[in-house]
Short mmCIF file of N, CA and C in Angstrom, two decimals:
data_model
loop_
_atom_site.label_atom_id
_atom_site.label_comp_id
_atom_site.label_asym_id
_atom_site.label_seq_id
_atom_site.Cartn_x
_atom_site.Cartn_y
_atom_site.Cartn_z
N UNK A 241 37.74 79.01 162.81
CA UNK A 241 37.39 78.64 161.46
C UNK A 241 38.64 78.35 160.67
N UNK A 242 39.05 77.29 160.47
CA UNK A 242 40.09 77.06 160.06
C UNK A 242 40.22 76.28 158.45
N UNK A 243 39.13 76.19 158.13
CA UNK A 243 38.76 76.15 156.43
C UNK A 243 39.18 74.41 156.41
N UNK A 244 39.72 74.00 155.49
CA UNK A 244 40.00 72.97 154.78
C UNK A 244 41.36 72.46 155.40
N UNK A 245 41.74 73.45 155.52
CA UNK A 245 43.54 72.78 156.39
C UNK A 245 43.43 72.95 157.80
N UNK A 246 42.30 72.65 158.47
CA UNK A 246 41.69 73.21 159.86
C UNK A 246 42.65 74.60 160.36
N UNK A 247 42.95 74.45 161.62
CA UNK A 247 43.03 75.64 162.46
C UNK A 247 44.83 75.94 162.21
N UNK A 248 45.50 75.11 161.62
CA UNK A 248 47.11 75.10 161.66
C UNK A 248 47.25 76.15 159.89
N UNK A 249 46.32 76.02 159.26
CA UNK A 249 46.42 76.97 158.15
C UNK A 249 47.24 76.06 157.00
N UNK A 250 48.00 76.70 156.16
CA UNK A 250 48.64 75.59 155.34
C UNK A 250 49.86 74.83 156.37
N UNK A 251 50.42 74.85 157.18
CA UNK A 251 51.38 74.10 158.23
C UNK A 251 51.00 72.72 158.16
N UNK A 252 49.70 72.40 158.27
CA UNK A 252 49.54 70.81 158.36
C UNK A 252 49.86 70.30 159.39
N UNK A 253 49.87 69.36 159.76
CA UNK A 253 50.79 68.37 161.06
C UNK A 253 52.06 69.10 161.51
N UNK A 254 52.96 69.35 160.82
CA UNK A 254 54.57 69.97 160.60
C UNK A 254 54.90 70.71 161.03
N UNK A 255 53.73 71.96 161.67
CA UNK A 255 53.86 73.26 162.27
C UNK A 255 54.61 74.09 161.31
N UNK A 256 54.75 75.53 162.25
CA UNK A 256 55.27 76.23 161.03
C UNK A 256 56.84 76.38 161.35
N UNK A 257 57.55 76.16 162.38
CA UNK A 257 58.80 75.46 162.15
C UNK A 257 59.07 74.33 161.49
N UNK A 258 58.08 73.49 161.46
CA UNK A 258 58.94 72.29 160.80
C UNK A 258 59.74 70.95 161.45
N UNK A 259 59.23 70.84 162.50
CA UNK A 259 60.28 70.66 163.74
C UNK A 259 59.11 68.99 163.97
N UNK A 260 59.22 67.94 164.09
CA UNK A 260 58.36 67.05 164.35
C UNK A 260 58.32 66.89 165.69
N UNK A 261 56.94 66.39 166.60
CA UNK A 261 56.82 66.14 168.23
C UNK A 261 58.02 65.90 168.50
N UNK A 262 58.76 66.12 169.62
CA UNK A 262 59.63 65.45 170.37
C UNK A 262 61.13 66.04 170.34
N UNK A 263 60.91 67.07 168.78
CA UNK A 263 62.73 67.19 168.84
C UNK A 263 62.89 68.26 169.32
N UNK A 264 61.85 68.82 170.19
CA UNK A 264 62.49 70.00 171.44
C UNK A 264 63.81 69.54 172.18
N UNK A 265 63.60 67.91 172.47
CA UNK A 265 64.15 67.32 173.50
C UNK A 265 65.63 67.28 172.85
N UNK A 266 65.96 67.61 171.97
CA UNK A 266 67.08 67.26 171.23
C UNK A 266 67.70 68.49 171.32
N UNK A 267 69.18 68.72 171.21
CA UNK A 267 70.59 69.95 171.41
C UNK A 267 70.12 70.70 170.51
N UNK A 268 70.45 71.65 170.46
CA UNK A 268 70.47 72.98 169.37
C UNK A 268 70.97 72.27 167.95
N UNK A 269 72.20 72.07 168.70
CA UNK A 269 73.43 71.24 167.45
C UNK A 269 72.61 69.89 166.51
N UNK A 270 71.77 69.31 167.30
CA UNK A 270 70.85 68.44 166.65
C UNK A 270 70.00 68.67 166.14
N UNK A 271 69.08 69.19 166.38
CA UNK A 271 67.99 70.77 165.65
C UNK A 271 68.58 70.98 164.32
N UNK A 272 69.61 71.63 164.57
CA UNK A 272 70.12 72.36 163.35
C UNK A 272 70.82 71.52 162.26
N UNK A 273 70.88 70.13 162.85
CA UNK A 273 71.75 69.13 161.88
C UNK A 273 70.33 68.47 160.98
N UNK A 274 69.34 68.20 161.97
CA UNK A 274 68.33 67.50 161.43
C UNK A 274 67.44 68.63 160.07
N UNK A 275 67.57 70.14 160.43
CA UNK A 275 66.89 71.00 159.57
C UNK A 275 67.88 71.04 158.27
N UNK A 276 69.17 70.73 158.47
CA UNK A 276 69.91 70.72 157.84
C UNK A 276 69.69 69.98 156.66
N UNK A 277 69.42 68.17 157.12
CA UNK A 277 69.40 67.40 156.66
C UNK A 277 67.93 67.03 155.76
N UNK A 278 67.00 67.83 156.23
CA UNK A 278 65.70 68.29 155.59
C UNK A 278 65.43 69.31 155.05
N UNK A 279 66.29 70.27 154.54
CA UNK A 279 65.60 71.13 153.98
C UNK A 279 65.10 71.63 152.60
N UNK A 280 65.45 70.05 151.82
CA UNK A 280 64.93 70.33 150.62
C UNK A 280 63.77 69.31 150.43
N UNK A 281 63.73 68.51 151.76
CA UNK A 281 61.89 67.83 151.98
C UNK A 281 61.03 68.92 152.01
N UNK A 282 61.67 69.92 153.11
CA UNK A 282 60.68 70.73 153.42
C UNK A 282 60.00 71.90 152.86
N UNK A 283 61.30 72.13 151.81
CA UNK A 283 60.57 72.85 150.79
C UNK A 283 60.25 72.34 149.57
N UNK A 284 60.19 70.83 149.48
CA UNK A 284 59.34 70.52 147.94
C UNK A 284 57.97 70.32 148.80
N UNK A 285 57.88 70.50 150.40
CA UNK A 285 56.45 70.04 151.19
C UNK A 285 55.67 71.50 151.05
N UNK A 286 56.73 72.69 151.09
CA UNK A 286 55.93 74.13 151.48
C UNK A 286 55.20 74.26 149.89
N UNK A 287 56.11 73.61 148.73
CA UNK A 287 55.82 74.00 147.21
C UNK A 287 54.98 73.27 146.94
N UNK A 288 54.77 72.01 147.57
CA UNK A 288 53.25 71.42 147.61
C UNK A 288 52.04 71.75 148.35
N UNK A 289 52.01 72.15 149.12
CA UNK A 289 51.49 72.53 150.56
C UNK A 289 50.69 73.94 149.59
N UNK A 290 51.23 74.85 149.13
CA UNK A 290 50.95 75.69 148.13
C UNK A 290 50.19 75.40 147.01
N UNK A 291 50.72 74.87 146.13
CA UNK A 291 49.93 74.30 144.60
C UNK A 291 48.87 73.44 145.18
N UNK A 292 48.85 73.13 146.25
CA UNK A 292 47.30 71.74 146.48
C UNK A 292 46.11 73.10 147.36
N UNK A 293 46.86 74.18 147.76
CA UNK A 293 45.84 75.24 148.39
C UNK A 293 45.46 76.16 147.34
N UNK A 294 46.53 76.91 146.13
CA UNK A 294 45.65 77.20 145.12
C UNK A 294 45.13 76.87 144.65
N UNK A 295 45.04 75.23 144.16
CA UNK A 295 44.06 74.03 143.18
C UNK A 295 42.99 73.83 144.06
N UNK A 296 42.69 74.16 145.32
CA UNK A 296 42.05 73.63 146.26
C UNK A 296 40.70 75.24 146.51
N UNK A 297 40.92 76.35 146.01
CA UNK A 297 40.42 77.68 145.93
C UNK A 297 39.77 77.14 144.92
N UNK A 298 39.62 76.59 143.41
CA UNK A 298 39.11 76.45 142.63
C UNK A 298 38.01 75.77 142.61
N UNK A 299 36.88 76.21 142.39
CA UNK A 299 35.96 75.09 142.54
C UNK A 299 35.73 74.38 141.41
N UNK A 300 36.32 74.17 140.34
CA UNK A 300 36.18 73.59 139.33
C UNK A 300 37.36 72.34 139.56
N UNK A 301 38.17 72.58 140.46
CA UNK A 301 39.76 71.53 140.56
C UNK A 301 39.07 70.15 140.19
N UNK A 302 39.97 69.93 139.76
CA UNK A 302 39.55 68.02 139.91
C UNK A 302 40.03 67.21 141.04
N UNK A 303 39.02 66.17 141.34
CA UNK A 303 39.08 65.92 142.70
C UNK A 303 40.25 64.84 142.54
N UNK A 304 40.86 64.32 141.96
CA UNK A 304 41.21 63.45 141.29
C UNK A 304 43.20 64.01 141.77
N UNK A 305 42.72 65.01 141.05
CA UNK A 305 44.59 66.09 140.98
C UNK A 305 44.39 66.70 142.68
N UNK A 306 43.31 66.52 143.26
CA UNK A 306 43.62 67.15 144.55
C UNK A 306 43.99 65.91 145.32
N UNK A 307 43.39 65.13 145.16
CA UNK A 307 43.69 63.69 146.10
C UNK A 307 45.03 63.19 145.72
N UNK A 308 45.29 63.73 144.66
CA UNK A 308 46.90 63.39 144.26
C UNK A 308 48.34 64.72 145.26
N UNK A 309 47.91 65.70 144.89
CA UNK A 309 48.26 66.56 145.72
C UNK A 309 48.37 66.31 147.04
N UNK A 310 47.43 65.90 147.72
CA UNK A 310 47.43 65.50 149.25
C UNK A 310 48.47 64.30 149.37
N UNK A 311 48.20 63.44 148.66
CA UNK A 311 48.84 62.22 149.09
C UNK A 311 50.64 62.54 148.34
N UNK A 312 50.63 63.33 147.83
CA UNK A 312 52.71 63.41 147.70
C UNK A 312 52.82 64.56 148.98
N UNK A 313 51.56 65.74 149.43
CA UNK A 313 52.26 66.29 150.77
C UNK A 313 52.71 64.82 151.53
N UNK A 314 51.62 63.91 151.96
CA UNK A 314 51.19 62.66 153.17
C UNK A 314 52.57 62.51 152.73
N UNK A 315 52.93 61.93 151.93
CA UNK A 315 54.91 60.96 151.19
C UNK A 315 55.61 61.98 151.63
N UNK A 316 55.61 62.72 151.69
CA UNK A 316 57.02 64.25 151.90
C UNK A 316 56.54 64.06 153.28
N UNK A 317 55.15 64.31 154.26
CA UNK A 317 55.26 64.40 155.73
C UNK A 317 55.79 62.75 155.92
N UNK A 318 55.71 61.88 155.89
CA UNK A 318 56.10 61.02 156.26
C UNK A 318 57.73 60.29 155.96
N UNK A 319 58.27 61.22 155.05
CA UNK A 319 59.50 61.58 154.72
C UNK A 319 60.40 62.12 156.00
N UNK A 320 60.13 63.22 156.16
CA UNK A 320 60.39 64.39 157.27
C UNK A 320 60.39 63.31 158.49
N UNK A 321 59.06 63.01 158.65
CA UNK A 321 58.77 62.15 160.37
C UNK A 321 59.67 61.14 160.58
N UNK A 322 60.21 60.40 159.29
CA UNK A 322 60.93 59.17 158.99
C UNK A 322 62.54 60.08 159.42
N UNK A 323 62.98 61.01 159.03
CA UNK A 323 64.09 61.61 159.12
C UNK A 323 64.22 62.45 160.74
N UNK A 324 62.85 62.30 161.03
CA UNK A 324 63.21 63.23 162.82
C UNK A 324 63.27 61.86 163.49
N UNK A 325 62.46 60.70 163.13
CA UNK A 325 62.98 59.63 164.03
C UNK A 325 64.14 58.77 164.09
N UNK A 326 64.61 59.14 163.01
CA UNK A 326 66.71 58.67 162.76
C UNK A 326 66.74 59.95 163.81
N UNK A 327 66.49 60.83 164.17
CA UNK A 327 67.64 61.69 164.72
C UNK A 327 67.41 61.72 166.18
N UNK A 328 66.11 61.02 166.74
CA UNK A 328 65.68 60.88 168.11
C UNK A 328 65.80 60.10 168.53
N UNK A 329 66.24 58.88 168.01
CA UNK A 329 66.49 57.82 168.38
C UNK A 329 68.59 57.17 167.63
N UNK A 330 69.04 58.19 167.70
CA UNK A 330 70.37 58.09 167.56
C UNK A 330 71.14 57.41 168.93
#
């Protein structure tokens, strides 16, 4: 039962590292350059990821401010994905 953000909880696509498909395959040293280089995506994504799950408890929210909510997480995940594929394809 994984509610509204299915079975990943608030994580989303992103997991709860943060880490996009594929950059297992990548060095430690690359890992840590790429988290480096994201980590203030990833936390304006966790501070959204948040405010769209408390607005989202409300049943009065407006559907309007939630569909807005979703779609700047979607811009920040596709931010992140845009920044792991500069680093996988270096």
């Amino acid at each position: 039962q994984g509610g509204m953000m299915g079975n990943k909880g608030m994580c989303g696509m992103m997991g709860s590292g943060m880490m996009a498909p594929g950059m297992g395959s990548l060095s430690s040293e690359a890992q840590q350059k790429f988290l480096d280089a994201t980590k203030e995506l990833r936390k304006k994504l966790h501070d959204k990821q948040f405010e769209y799950g408390e607005a989202a408890r409300n049943a009065k929210a407006d559907k309007k401010d939630l569909l807005k909510k979703r779609k700047d997480i979607w811009e920040l995940q596709q931010k992140i994905h845009g920044k792991a594929w500069d680093f996988m394809t270096e």
